[in-house]
Amino acid sequence: MEYLEFELPIKELEEQLQKCKVIGEESEVDVTETCEQIEKKLKATQKDIYKKLTPWQRVQLSRHPNRPYTLDYIKAICGDTFLELHGDRNFKDDKAMIGGLGKIGDQSFMFIGQQKGYNTKTRQYRNFGMANPEGYRKALRLMKMAEKFGIPVVTLLDTPGAYPGLEAEERGQGEAIARNILEMTRLEVPIITIVIGEGASGGALGIGVGDVVLMLENTWYSVISPESCSSILWRSWEYKEQAAEALKLTATDMKKLKLVDQIIKEPLGGAHRDKEKTFASVSSTIVKTYESLKNLSPKELVAKRMDKYANMGVFKG
């Protein structure tokens, strides 16, 4: 397990507890009481730290190297029923954007999401979760396929942004994202969107227009990352913590501003602390949300989705 800077007190106590247990196993000494005291202190420290996380600390948790990624969720939720589909039928297959059909119980869903890598090799292979235009075009092709067969769409957002390289711009990065936003607003099947990690800028919005938008507790969703915001406003990355505060990017802020509909609780310490529990929460939330959408006609779905986005940012004096 890797620890972030603010988690170091927890690391120390967990190491102490481990040592205490080892001493108990290797010698005749009864260490039960000592272990219980350390466990008590550990629980109190965890509650204390995670209860008052700053926006920047939540950003750090959303990027935790042990945090589950899109494919982890899909494999845990769908098991062997997931069939990955490739290519945009135009340029090539983008490895940063994955999609395919999977089942939860007897219900089929079209899953689409950005995928990051676990180590240097897979990060390069997945382009750090930053999709090219062909990734967004693949996503749109799969959504259109889902619409054709009446299959609901689930999108999982986890990207530091769309790939900003020259070749991406040459192939129409902005157009691909704009096209997706347009087409998603009028897609005639239910769309459930979940922010599972970083939700940065148009890169996330390119697959982020949903009937219901959900956020995991320790994720963020914003027009720009705190580092980039800091470098624009202060010409330095030093002020990223202030930028994170000002951007109002946490799940709580987004819910308060009515930009997302619901927050999915995470286990104490983040999704990576108890992955199975997180997968179960996400799965049951998808099922519950689909239940509330499945009886709406295509016309009602589109009208409600249009209204939802048209009302965002409206100020009533």
PDB file of C-alpha atoms in Angstrom:
ATOM      1  CA  MET A   1       0.000   0.000   0.000  1.00  0.00           C
ATOM      2  CA  GLU A   2       1.263   3.439  -0.928  1.00  0.00           C
ATOM      3  CA  TYR A   3       0.572   6.397   1.343  1.00  0.00           C
ATOM      4  CA  LEU A   4       0.045  10.061   0.568  1.00  0.00           C
ATOM      5  CA  GLU A   5       1.825  12.705   2.629  1.00  0.00           C
ATOM      6  CA  PHE A   6      -1.155  13.476   4.866  1.00  0.00           C
ATOM      7  CA  GLU A   7      -1.651   9.732   5.495  1.00  0.00           C
ATOM      8  CA  LEU A   8       1.768   9.212   7.117  1.00  0.00           C
ATOM      9  CA  PRO A   9       0.400   9.117  10.734  1.00  0.00           C
ATOM     10  CA  ILE A  10      -1.835   6.222   9.598  1.00  0.00           C
ATOM     11  CA  LYS A  11       1.146   4.469   8.008  1.00  0.00           C
ATOM     12  CA  GLU A  12       3.120   4.682  11.286  1.00  0.00           C
ATOM     13  CA  LEU A  13       0.264   3.216  13.335  1.00  0.00           C
ATOM     14  CA  GLU A  14      -0.369   0.425  10.802  1.00  0.00           C
ATOM     15  CA  GLU A  15       3.332  -0.497  10.925  1.00  0.00           C
ATOM     16  CA  GLN A  16       3.259  -0.488  14.736  1.00  0.00           C
ATOM     17  CA  LEU A  17       0.215  -2.767  14.693  1.00  0.00           C
ATOM     18  CA  GLN A  18       1.925  -5.136  12.265  1.00  0.00           C
ATOM     19  CA  LYS A  19       5.061  -5.301  14.440  1.00  0.00           C
ATOM     20  CA  CYS A  20       2.946  -5.889  17.542  1.00  0.00           C
ATOM     21  CA  LYS A  21       1.185  -8.842  15.872  1.00  0.00           C
ATOM     22  CA  VAL A  22       4.525 -10.307  14.726  1.00  0.00           C
ATOM     23  CA  ILE A  23       5.919 -10.100  18.281  1.00  0.00           C
ATOM     24  CA  GLY A  24       2.805 -11.902  19.568  1.00  0.00           C
ATOM     25  CA  GLU A  25       3.195 -14.668  16.994  1.00  0.00           C
ATOM     26  CA  GLU A  26       6.927 -15.159  17.485  1.00  0.00           C
ATOM     27  CA  SER A  27       7.026 -15.089  21.288  1.00  0.00           C
ATOM     28  CA  GLU A  28       4.947 -16.268  24.215  1.00  0.00           C
ATOM     29  CA  VAL A  29       4.056 -12.700  25.205  1.00  0.00           C
ATOM     30  CA  ASP A  30       0.373 -11.777  25.230  1.00  0.00           C
ATOM     31  CA  VAL A  31       0.113  -8.610  23.134  1.00  0.00           C
ATOM     32  CA  THR A  32      -3.683  -8.570  22.714  1.00  0.00           C
ATOM     33  CA  GLU A  33      -4.210  -5.489  24.871  1.00  0.00           C
ATOM     34  CA  THR A  34      -1.418  -3.506  23.166  1.00  0.00           C
ATOM     35  CA  CYS A  35      -2.747  -4.423  19.717  1.00  0.00           C
ATOM     36  CA  GLU A  36      -6.249  -3.338  20.721  1.00  0.00           C
ATOM     37  CA  GLN A  37      -4.926   0.029  21.938  1.00  0.00           C
ATOM     38  CA  ILE A  38      -3.055   0.607  18.680  1.00  0.00           C
ATOM     39  CA  GLU A  39      -6.149  -0.407  16.658  1.00  0.00           C
ATOM     40  CA  LYS A  40      -8.282   2.013  18.658  1.00  0.00           C
ATOM     41  CA  LYS A  41      -5.788   4.826  18.054  1.00  0.00           C
ATOM     42  CA  LEU A  42      -5.563   3.908  14.353  1.00  0.00           C
ATOM     43  CA  LYS A  43      -9.352   4.103  13.892  1.00  0.00           C
ATOM     44  CA  ALA A  44      -9.503   7.457  15.672  1.00  0.00           C
ATOM     45  CA  THR A  45      -6.624   8.837  13.549  1.00  0.00           C
ATOM     46  CA  GLN A  46      -8.246   7.619  10.314  1.00  0.00           C
ATOM     47  CA  LYS A  47     -11.579   9.220  11.214  1.00  0.00           C
ATOM     48  CA  ASP A  48      -9.861  12.442  12.199  1.00  0.00           C
ATOM     49  CA  ILE A  49      -7.806  12.690   8.974  1.00  0.00           C
ATOM     50  CA  TYR A  50     -10.498  11.654   6.480  1.00  0.00           C
ATOM     51  CA  LYS A  51     -13.243  13.698   8.152  1.00  0.00           C
ATOM     52  CA  LYS A  52     -11.625  17.031   7.320  1.00  0.00           C
ATOM     53  CA  LEU A  53      -9.985  16.500   3.929  1.00  0.00           C
ATOM     54  CA  THR A  54      -9.162  19.645   1.950  1.00  0.00           C
ATOM     55  CA  PRO A  55     -10.131  19.852  -1.755  1.00  0.00           C
ATOM     56  CA  TRP A  56      -6.457  19.326  -2.688  1.00  0.00           C
ATOM     57  CA  GLN A  57      -6.249  16.184  -0.537  1.00  0.00           C
ATOM     58  CA  ARG A  58      -9.323  14.822  -2.317  1.00  0.00           C
ATOM     59  CA  VAL A  59      -7.598  15.525  -5.653  1.00  0.00           C
ATOM     60  CA  GLN A  60      -4.596  13.531  -4.378  1.00  0.00           C
ATOM     61  CA  LEU A  61      -6.862  10.653  -3.307  1.00  0.00           C
ATOM     62  CA  SER A  62      -8.535  10.617  -6.736  1.00  0.00           C
ATOM     63  CA  ARG A  63      -5.072  10.039  -8.251  1.00  0.00           C
ATOM     64  CA  HIS A  64      -3.939   7.452  -5.692  1.00  0.00           C
ATOM     65  CA  PRO A  65      -1.838   4.819  -7.502  1.00  0.00           C
ATOM     66  CA  ASN A  66      -3.770   1.986  -5.810  1.00  0.00           C
ATOM     67  CA  ARG A  67      -7.170   3.399  -6.773  1.00  0.00           C
ATOM     68  CA  PRO A  68      -9.266   1.140  -9.052  1.00  0.00           C
ATOM     69  CA  TYR A  69      -9.604   2.176 -12.696  1.00  0.00           C
ATOM     70  CA  THR A  70     -12.386   1.757 -15.277  1.00  0.00           C
ATOM     71  CA  LEU A  71     -11.523  -1.829 -16.271  1.00  0.00           C
ATOM     72  CA  ASP A  72     -11.345  -2.864 -12.588  1.00  0.00           C
ATOM     73  CA  TYR A  73     -14.917  -1.643 -12.089  1.00  0.00           C
ATOM     74  CA  ILE A  74     -16.200  -3.250 -15.284  1.00  0.00           C
ATOM     75  CA  LYS A  75     -14.557  -6.628 -14.575  1.00  0.00           C
ATOM     76  CA  ALA A  76     -15.787  -6.634 -10.962  1.00  0.00           C
ATOM     77  CA  ILE A  77     -19.333  -5.599 -11.907  1.00  0.00           C
ATOM     78  CA  CYS A  78     -19.807  -7.637 -15.128  1.00  0.00           C
ATOM     79  CA  GLY A  79     -17.402 -10.533 -14.608  1.00  0.00           C
ATOM     80  CA  ASP A  80     -17.055 -12.723 -17.715  1.00  0.00           C
ATOM     81  CA  THR A  81     -19.994 -11.088 -19.493  1.00  0.00           C
ATOM     82  CA  PHE A  82     -17.919  -8.077 -20.604  1.00  0.00           C
ATOM     83  CA  LEU A  83     -17.070  -7.997 -24.293  1.00  0.00           C
ATOM     84  CA  GLU A  84     -14.698  -5.197 -25.256  1.00  0.00           C
ATOM     85  CA  LEU A  85     -15.272  -3.553 -28.633  1.00  0.00           C
ATOM     86  CA  HIS A  86     -12.490  -1.779 -30.548  1.00  0.00           C
ATOM     87  CA  GLY A  87     -11.858   0.909 -33.138  1.00  0.00           C
ATOM     88  CA  ASP A  88     -13.621   3.999 -34.438  1.00  0.00           C
ATOM     89  CA  ARG A  89     -14.004   2.600 -38.016  1.00  0.00           C
ATOM     90  CA  ASN A  90     -12.064   5.609 -39.209  1.00  0.00           C
ATOM     91  CA  PHE A  91      -8.496   5.946 -37.932  1.00  0.00           C
ATOM     92  CA  LYS A  92      -7.498   3.409 -35.247  1.00  0.00           C
ATOM     93  CA  ASP A  93      -8.269   1.925 -31.845  1.00  0.00           C
ATOM     94  CA  ASP A  94      -7.570   4.321 -28.957  1.00  0.00           C
ATOM     95  CA  LYS A  95      -6.269   2.409 -25.937  1.00  0.00           C
ATOM     96  CA  ALA A  96      -7.042   5.302 -23.549  1.00  0.00           C
ATOM     97  CA  MET A  97     -10.783   4.900 -24.183  1.00  0.00           C
ATOM     98  CA  ILE A  98     -12.339   1.517 -23.608  1.00  0.00           C
ATOM     99  CA  GLY A  99     -15.869   0.333 -24.242  1.00  0.00           C
ATOM    100  CA  GLY A 100     -17.993  -2.717 -24.685  1.00  0.00           C
ATOM    101  CA  LEU A 101     -21.059  -4.675 -23.666  1.00  0.00           C
ATOM    102  CA  GLY A 102     -21.506  -6.142 -20.214  1.00  0.00           C
ATOM    103  CA  LYS A 103     -24.296  -7.441 -17.996  1.00  0.00           C
ATOM    104  CA  ILE A 104     -25.386  -6.693 -14.451  1.00  0.00           C
ATOM    105  CA  GLY A 105     -27.754  -9.541 -13.620  1.00  0.00           C
ATOM    106  CA  ASP A 106     -29.907  -9.989 -16.725  1.00  0.00           C
ATOM    107  CA  GLN A 107     -29.629  -6.397 -17.918  1.00  0.00           C
ATOM    108  CA  SER A 108     -27.123  -5.482 -20.644  1.00  0.00           C
ATOM    109  CA  PHE A 109     -25.277  -2.155 -20.536  1.00  0.00           C
ATOM    110  CA  MET A 110     -22.837  -0.439 -22.881  1.00  0.00           C
ATOM    111  CA  PHE A 111     -19.860   0.532 -20.706  1.00  0.00           C
ATOM    112  CA  ILE A 112     -17.530   3.318 -21.867  1.00  0.00           C
ATOM    113  CA  GLY A 113     -14.683   4.925 -19.931  1.00  0.00           C
ATOM    114  CA  GLN A 114     -11.138   6.230 -19.882  1.00  0.00           C
ATOM    115  CA  GLN A 115      -8.500   3.744 -18.754  1.00  0.00           C
ATOM    116  CA  LYS A 116      -5.220   4.671 -17.049  1.00  0.00           C
ATOM    117  CA  GLY A 117      -2.179   2.406 -16.607  1.00  0.00           C
ATOM    118  CA  TYR A 118      -0.693   0.776 -13.485  1.00  0.00           C
ATOM    119  CA  ASN A 119       3.008   1.106 -14.278  1.00  0.00           C
ATOM    120  CA  THR A 120       5.274   2.944 -16.736  1.00  0.00           C
ATOM    121  CA  LYS A 121       4.647   0.478 -19.569  1.00  0.00           C
ATOM    122  CA  THR A 122       0.840   0.381 -19.269  1.00  0.00           C
ATOM    123  CA  ARG A 123       0.645   4.138 -18.669  1.00  0.00           C
ATOM    124  CA  GLN A 124       2.350   4.730 -22.003  1.00  0.00           C
ATOM    125  CA  TYR A 125       0.145   2.088 -23.642  1.00  0.00           C
ATOM    126  CA  ARG A 126      -2.984   3.798 -22.278  1.00  0.00           C
ATOM    127  CA  ASN A 127      -1.576   7.297 -22.938  1.00  0.00           C
ATOM    128  CA  PHE A 128      -2.135   8.143 -19.238  1.00  0.00           C
ATOM    129  CA  GLY A 129      -5.908   7.957 -19.752  1.00  0.00           C
ATOM    130  CA  MET A 130      -5.857  10.877 -22.216  1.00  0.00           C
ATOM    131  CA  ALA A 131      -7.971  10.028 -25.243  1.00  0.00           C
ATOM    132  CA  ASN A 132      -7.309  11.133 -28.830  1.00  0.00           C
ATOM    133  CA  PRO A 133     -10.146  12.104 -31.232  1.00  0.00           C
ATOM    134  CA  GLU A 134     -10.467   8.461 -32.323  1.00  0.00           C
ATOM    135  CA  GLY A 135     -11.213   7.562 -28.688  1.00  0.00           C
ATOM    136  CA  TYR A 136     -14.192   9.918 -28.602  1.00  0.00           C
ATOM    137  CA  ARG A 137     -15.303   8.712 -32.035  1.00  0.00           C
ATOM    138  CA  LYS A 138     -15.108   5.102 -30.825  1.00  0.00           C
ATOM    139  CA  ALA A 139     -17.193   6.078 -27.771  1.00  0.00           C
ATOM    140  CA  LEU A 140     -19.802   7.700 -30.032  1.00  0.00           C
ATOM    141  CA  ARG A 141     -19.905   4.669 -32.337  1.00  0.00           C
ATOM    142  CA  LEU A 142     -20.606   2.440 -29.319  1.00  0.00           C
ATOM    143  CA  MET A 143     -23.285   4.801 -27.983  1.00  0.00           C
ATOM    144  CA  LYS A 144     -25.015   4.826 -31.362  1.00  0.00           C
ATOM    145  CA  MET A 145     -24.856   1.027 -31.408  1.00  0.00           C
ATOM    146  CA  ALA A 146     -26.405   0.921 -27.919  1.00  0.00           C
ATOM    147  CA  GLU A 147     -29.163   3.276 -29.088  1.00  0.00           C
ATOM    148  CA  LYS A 148     -29.887   1.046 -32.097  1.00  0.00           C
ATOM    149  CA  PHE A 149     -30.437  -1.988 -29.854  1.00  0.00           C
ATOM    150  CA  GLY A 150     -32.080  -0.126 -26.943  1.00  0.00           C
ATOM    151  CA  ILE A 151     -29.227  -0.766 -24.513  1.00  0.00           C
ATOM    152  CA  PRO A 152     -28.579   1.756 -21.671  1.00  0.00           C
ATOM    153  CA  VAL A 153     -25.165   3.457 -21.571  1.00  0.00           C
ATOM    154  CA  VAL A 154     -22.875   3.719 -18.512  1.00  0.00           C
ATOM    155  CA  THR A 155     -19.873   6.050 -18.786  1.00  0.00           C
ATOM    156  CA  LEU A 156     -17.000   6.045 -16.269  1.00  0.00           C
ATOM    157  CA  LEU A 157     -14.961   9.252 -16.109  1.00  0.00           C
ATOM    158  CA  ASP A 158     -11.303   9.174 -15.078  1.00  0.00           C
ATOM    159  CA  THR A 159      -8.981  11.376 -17.120  1.00  0.00           C
ATOM    160  CA  PRO A 160      -6.543  14.255 -16.589  1.00  0.00           C
ATOM    161  CA  GLY A 161      -7.981  15.653 -19.857  1.00  0.00           C
ATOM    162  CA  ALA A 162      -8.170  14.916 -23.569  1.00  0.00           C
ATOM    163  CA  TYR A 163      -4.756  14.442 -25.220  1.00  0.00           C
ATOM    164  CA  PRO A 164      -3.463  17.927 -26.183  1.00  0.00           C
ATOM    165  CA  GLY A 165      -0.855  16.812 -28.763  1.00  0.00           C
ATOM    166  CA  LEU A 166      -0.417  18.278 -32.236  1.00  0.00           C
ATOM    167  CA  GLU A 167      -1.588  15.113 -34.008  1.00  0.00           C
ATOM    168  CA  ALA A 168      -4.768  15.050 -31.868  1.00  0.00           C
ATOM    169  CA  GLU A 169      -5.552  18.627 -32.884  1.00  0.00           C
ATOM    170  CA  GLU A 170      -4.857  17.789 -36.540  1.00  0.00           C
ATOM    171  CA  ARG A 171      -7.409  14.988 -36.404  1.00  0.00           C
ATOM    172  CA  GLY A 172     -10.045  17.249 -34.819  1.00  0.00           C
ATOM    173  CA  GLN A 173      -9.934  16.823 -31.045  1.00  0.00           C
ATOM    174  CA  GLY A 174     -12.285  19.747 -30.363  1.00  0.00           C
ATOM    175  CA  GLU A 175     -14.751  18.650 -33.024  1.00  0.00           C
ATOM    176  CA  ALA A 176     -14.814  15.068 -31.722  1.00  0.00           C
ATOM    177  CA  ILE A 177     -15.623  16.198 -28.166  1.00  0.00           C
ATOM    178  CA  ALA A 178     -18.212  18.749 -29.339  1.00  0.00           C
ATOM    179  CA  ARG A 179     -19.849  16.128 -31.574  1.00  0.00           C
ATOM    180  CA  ASN A 180     -20.093  13.716 -28.621  1.00  0.00           C
ATOM    181  CA  ILE A 181     -21.697  16.357 -26.390  1.00  0.00           C
ATOM    182  CA  LEU A 182     -24.261  17.142 -29.103  1.00  0.00           C
ATOM    183  CA  GLU A 183     -25.040  13.501 -29.849  1.00  0.00           C
ATOM    184  CA  MET A 184     -25.236  12.511 -26.170  1.00  0.00           C
ATOM    185  CA  THR A 185     -27.827  15.195 -25.413  1.00  0.00           C
ATOM    186  CA  ARG A 186     -30.162  13.574 -27.951  1.00  0.00           C
ATOM    187  CA  LEU A 187     -29.311   9.880 -27.483  1.00  0.00           C
ATOM    188  CA  GLU A 188     -32.576   7.952 -27.069  1.00  0.00           C
ATOM    189  CA  VAL A 189     -31.438   5.517 -24.366  1.00  0.00           C
ATOM    190  CA  PRO A 190     -30.688   6.151 -20.655  1.00  0.00           C
ATOM    191  CA  ILE A 191     -27.158   7.438 -19.919  1.00  0.00           C
ATOM    192  CA  ILE A 192     -25.666   6.989 -16.453  1.00  0.00           C
ATOM    193  CA  THR A 193     -22.411   8.870 -15.859  1.00  0.00           C
ATOM    194  CA  ILE A 194     -20.067   8.186 -12.920  1.00  0.00           C
ATOM    195  CA  VAL A 195     -16.911  10.129 -12.043  1.00  0.00           C
ATOM    196  CA  ILE A 196     -14.603   7.456 -10.584  1.00  0.00           C
ATOM    197  CA  GLY A 197     -11.358   9.470 -10.437  1.00  0.00           C
ATOM    198  CA  GLU A 198     -10.327  12.652 -12.196  1.00  0.00           C
ATOM    199  CA  GLY A 199     -12.975  14.478 -14.190  1.00  0.00           C
ATOM    200  CA  ALA A 200     -10.940  17.070 -16.032  1.00  0.00           C
ATOM    201  CA  SER A 201     -12.206  19.515 -18.609  1.00  0.00           C
ATOM    202  CA  GLY A 202     -13.666  18.618 -22.022  1.00  0.00           C
ATOM    203  CA  GLY A 203     -11.783  15.330 -21.880  1.00  0.00           C
ATOM    204  CA  ALA A 204     -14.266  14.137 -19.263  1.00  0.00           C
ATOM    205  CA  LEU A 205     -17.266  15.969 -20.721  1.00  0.00           C
ATOM    206  CA  GLY A 206     -16.758  14.180 -24.068  1.00  0.00           C
ATOM    207  CA  ILE A 207     -18.395  11.119 -22.478  1.00  0.00           C
ATOM    208  CA  GLY A 208     -19.982  12.932 -19.520  1.00  0.00           C
ATOM    209  CA  VAL A 209     -23.449  14.073 -20.631  1.00  0.00           C
ATOM    210  CA  GLY A 210     -25.826  11.869 -18.650  1.00  0.00           C
ATOM    211  CA  ASP A 211     -29.427  11.661 -17.459  1.00  0.00           C
ATOM    212  CA  VAL A 212     -27.997  11.052 -14.005  1.00  0.00           C
ATOM    213  CA  VAL A 213     -24.454  12.133 -13.121  1.00  0.00           C
ATOM    214  CA  LEU A 214     -22.873  10.538 -10.059  1.00  0.00           C
ATOM    215  CA  MET A 215     -19.550  11.158  -8.313  1.00  0.00           C
ATOM    216  CA  LEU A 216     -17.584   8.941  -5.988  1.00  0.00           C
ATOM    217  CA  GLU A 217     -16.816  10.747  -2.733  1.00  0.00           C
ATOM    218  CA  ASN A 218     -13.086  11.356  -3.300  1.00  0.00           C
ATOM    219  CA  THR A 219     -13.175  12.485  -6.914  1.00  0.00           C
ATOM    220  CA  TRP A 220     -13.171  15.852  -8.652  1.00  0.00           C
ATOM    221  CA  TYR A 221     -14.870  17.347 -11.690  1.00  0.00           C
ATOM    222  CA  SER A 222     -13.744  20.664 -13.108  1.00  0.00           C
ATOM    223  CA  VAL A 223     -12.983  22.722 -16.190  1.00  0.00           C
ATOM    224  CA  ILE A 224      -9.253  22.615 -15.359  1.00  0.00           C
ATOM    225  CA  SER A 225      -6.869  20.802 -12.999  1.00  0.00           C
ATOM    226  CA  PRO A 226      -5.646  22.702  -9.898  1.00  0.00           C
ATOM    227  CA  GLU A 227      -2.029  22.652 -11.198  1.00  0.00           C
ATOM    228  CA  SER A 228      -2.949  24.137 -14.582  1.00  0.00           C
ATOM    229  CA  CYS A 229      -5.204  26.716 -12.945  1.00  0.00           C
ATOM    230  CA  SER A 230      -2.348  27.691 -10.607  1.00  0.00           C
ATOM    231  CA  SER A 231       0.128  27.978 -13.475  1.00  0.00           C
ATOM    232  CA  ILE A 232      -2.247  30.257 -15.431  1.00  0.00           C
ATOM    233  CA  LEU A 233      -3.229  32.522 -12.540  1.00  0.00           C
ATOM    234  CA  TRP A 234       0.019  32.595 -10.547  1.00  0.00           C
ATOM    235  CA  ARG A 235       2.552  31.517 -13.228  1.00  0.00           C
ATOM    236  CA  SER A 236       3.569  28.694 -10.853  1.00  0.00           C
ATOM    237  CA  TRP A 237       2.325  25.311  -9.613  1.00  0.00           C
ATOM    238  CA  GLU A 238       2.990  26.401  -6.014  1.00  0.00           C
ATOM    239  CA  TYR A 239      -0.594  27.595  -5.520  1.00  0.00           C
ATOM    240  CA  LYS A 240      -2.363  24.376  -6.557  1.00  0.00           C
ATOM    241  CA  GLU A 241      -3.950  23.994  -3.106  1.00  0.00           C
ATOM    242  CA  GLN A 242      -5.505  27.464  -3.283  1.00  0.00           C
ATOM    243  CA  ALA A 243      -6.633  26.742  -6.851  1.00  0.00           C
ATOM    244  CA  ALA A 244      -8.308  23.478  -5.746  1.00  0.00           C
ATOM    245  CA  GLU A 245     -10.160  25.424  -3.035  1.00  0.00           C
ATOM    246  CA  ALA A 246     -11.289  28.157  -5.458  1.00  0.00           C
ATOM    247  CA  LEU A 247     -12.379  25.803  -8.257  1.00  0.00           C
ATOM    248  CA  LYS A 248     -15.097  24.158  -6.088  1.00  0.00           C
ATOM    249  CA  LEU A 249     -14.292  20.823  -7.704  1.00  0.00           C
ATOM    250  CA  THR A 250     -15.126  18.284  -4.974  1.00  0.00           C
ATOM    251  CA  ALA A 251     -18.192  16.024  -5.043  1.00  0.00           C
ATOM    252  CA  THR A 252     -19.813  18.027  -2.216  1.00  0.00           C
ATOM    253  CA  ASP A 253     -19.320  21.326  -4.062  1.00  0.00           C
ATOM    254  CA  MET A 254     -20.631  19.878  -7.325  1.00  0.00           C
ATOM    255  CA  LYS A 255     -23.739  18.507  -5.595  1.00  0.00           C
ATOM    256  CA  LYS A 256     -24.339  21.852  -3.880  1.00  0.00           C
ATOM    257  CA  LEU A 257     -24.101  23.626  -7.249  1.00  0.00           C
ATOM    258  CA  LYS A 258     -26.551  21.064  -8.726  1.00  0.00           C
ATOM    259  CA  LEU A 259     -24.044  19.999 -11.384  1.00  0.00           C
ATOM    260  CA  VAL A 260     -24.149  16.363 -10.263  1.00  0.00           C
ATOM    261  CA  ASP A 261     -27.095  14.407  -8.906  1.00  0.00           C
ATOM    262  CA  GLN A 262     -25.657  12.100  -6.280  1.00  0.00           C
ATOM    263  CA  ILE A 263     -22.501  11.230  -4.341  1.00  0.00           C
ATOM    264  CA  ILE A 264     -21.529   7.567  -3.923  1.00  0.00           C
ATOM    265  CA  LYS A 265     -19.942   6.961  -0.521  1.00  0.00           C
ATOM    266  CA  GLU A 266     -16.440   5.462  -0.434  1.00  0.00           C
ATOM    267  CA  PRO A 267     -14.924   3.260   2.280  1.00  0.00           C
ATOM    268  CA  LEU A 268     -12.974   5.167   4.956  1.00  0.00           C
ATOM    269  CA  GLY A 269      -9.664   6.185   3.382  1.00  0.00           C
ATOM    270  CA  GLY A 270     -10.781   5.974  -0.241  1.00  0.00           C
ATOM    271  CA  ALA A 271     -11.965   3.468  -2.865  1.00  0.00           C
ATOM    272  CA  HIS A 272      -8.616   1.619  -2.852  1.00  0.00           C
ATOM    273  CA  ARG A 273      -8.939   0.755   0.867  1.00  0.00           C
ATOM    274  CA  ASP A 274     -11.821  -1.629   0.222  1.00  0.00           C
ATOM    275  CA  LYS A 275     -12.210  -2.180  -3.501  1.00  0.00           C
ATOM    276  CA  GLU A 276     -14.893  -4.871  -3.225  1.00  0.00           C
ATOM    277  CA  LYS A 277     -17.122  -2.584  -1.157  1.00  0.00           C
ATOM    278  CA  THR A 278     -16.651   0.229  -3.692  1.00  0.00           C
ATOM    279  CA  PHE A 279     -17.479  -2.066  -6.635  1.00  0.00           C
ATOM    280  CA  ALA A 280     -20.635  -3.249  -4.841  1.00  0.00           C
ATOM    281  CA  SER A 281     -21.755   0.370  -4.156  1.00  0.00           C
ATOM    282  CA  VAL A 282     -21.206   1.394  -7.787  1.00  0.00           C
ATOM    283  CA  SER A 283     -22.990  -1.700  -9.123  1.00  0.00           C
ATOM    284  CA  SER A 284     -26.068  -1.254  -6.908  1.00  0.00           C
ATOM    285  CA  THR A 285     -26.189   2.483  -7.744  1.00  0.00           C
ATOM    286  CA  ILE A 286     -26.140   1.722 -11.507  1.00  0.00           C
ATOM    287  CA  VAL A 287     -29.008  -0.765 -11.090  1.00  0.00           C
ATOM    288  CA  LYS A 288     -31.032   1.597  -8.889  1.00  0.00           C
ATOM    289  CA  THR A 289     -30.503   4.527 -11.272  1.00  0.00           C
ATOM    290  CA  TYR A 290     -31.452   2.471 -14.317  1.00  0.00           C
ATOM    291  CA  GLU A 291     -34.665   1.388 -12.556  1.00  0.00           C
ATOM    292  CA  SER A 292     -35.650   5.058 -12.232  1.00  0.00           C
ATOM    293  CA  LEU A 293     -34.966   5.741 -15.943  1.00  0.00           C
ATOM    294  CA  LYS A 294     -36.073   2.604 -17.779  1.00  0.00           C
ATOM    295  CA  ASN A 295     -39.780   3.437 -17.982  1.00  0.00           C
ATOM    296  CA  LEU A 296     -39.263   6.848 -19.589  1.00  0.00           C
ATOM    297  CA  SER A 297     -39.956   7.057 -23.318  1.00  0.00           C
ATOM    298  CA  PRO A 298     -37.075   8.148 -25.619  1.00  0.00           C
ATOM    299  CA  LYS A 299     -38.834  11.509 -26.091  1.00  0.00           C
ATOM    300  CA  GLU A 300     -39.127  12.078 -22.313  1.00  0.00           C
ATOM    301  CA  LEU A 301     -35.509  11.029 -21.751  1.00  0.00           C
ATOM    302  CA  VAL A 302     -34.153  13.524 -24.280  1.00  0.00           C
ATOM    303  CA  ALA A 303     -36.437  16.341 -23.081  1.00  0.00           C
ATOM    304  CA  LYS A 304     -35.437  15.831 -19.420  1.00  0.00           C
ATOM    305  CA  ARG A 305     -31.740  15.635 -20.320  1.00  0.00           C
ATOM    306  CA  MET A 306     -31.951  18.833 -22.398  1.00  0.00           C
ATOM    307  CA  ASP A 307     -33.734  20.644 -19.534  1.00  0.00           C
ATOM    308  CA  LYS A 308     -31.199  19.396 -16.999  1.00  0.00           C
ATOM    309  CA  TYR A 309     -28.253  20.878 -18.908  1.00  0.00           C
ATOM    310  CA  ALA A 310     -30.101  24.023 -20.038  1.00  0.00           C
ATOM    311  CA  ASN A 311     -30.842  24.894 -16.382  1.00  0.00           C
ATOM    312  CA  MET A 312     -27.230  24.612 -15.233  1.00  0.00           C
ATOM    313  CA  GLY A 313     -25.761  27.960 -14.306  1.00  0.00           C
ATOM    314  CA  VAL A 314     -29.102  29.763 -14.484  1.00  0.00           C
ATOM    315  CA  PHE A 315     -29.169  32.482 -11.836  1.00  0.00           C
ATOM    316  CA  LYS A 316     -32.477  33.559 -10.347  1.00  0.00           C
ATOM    317  CA  GLY A 317     -32.135  36.984  -8.743  1.00  0.00           C
TER     318      GLY A 317
END
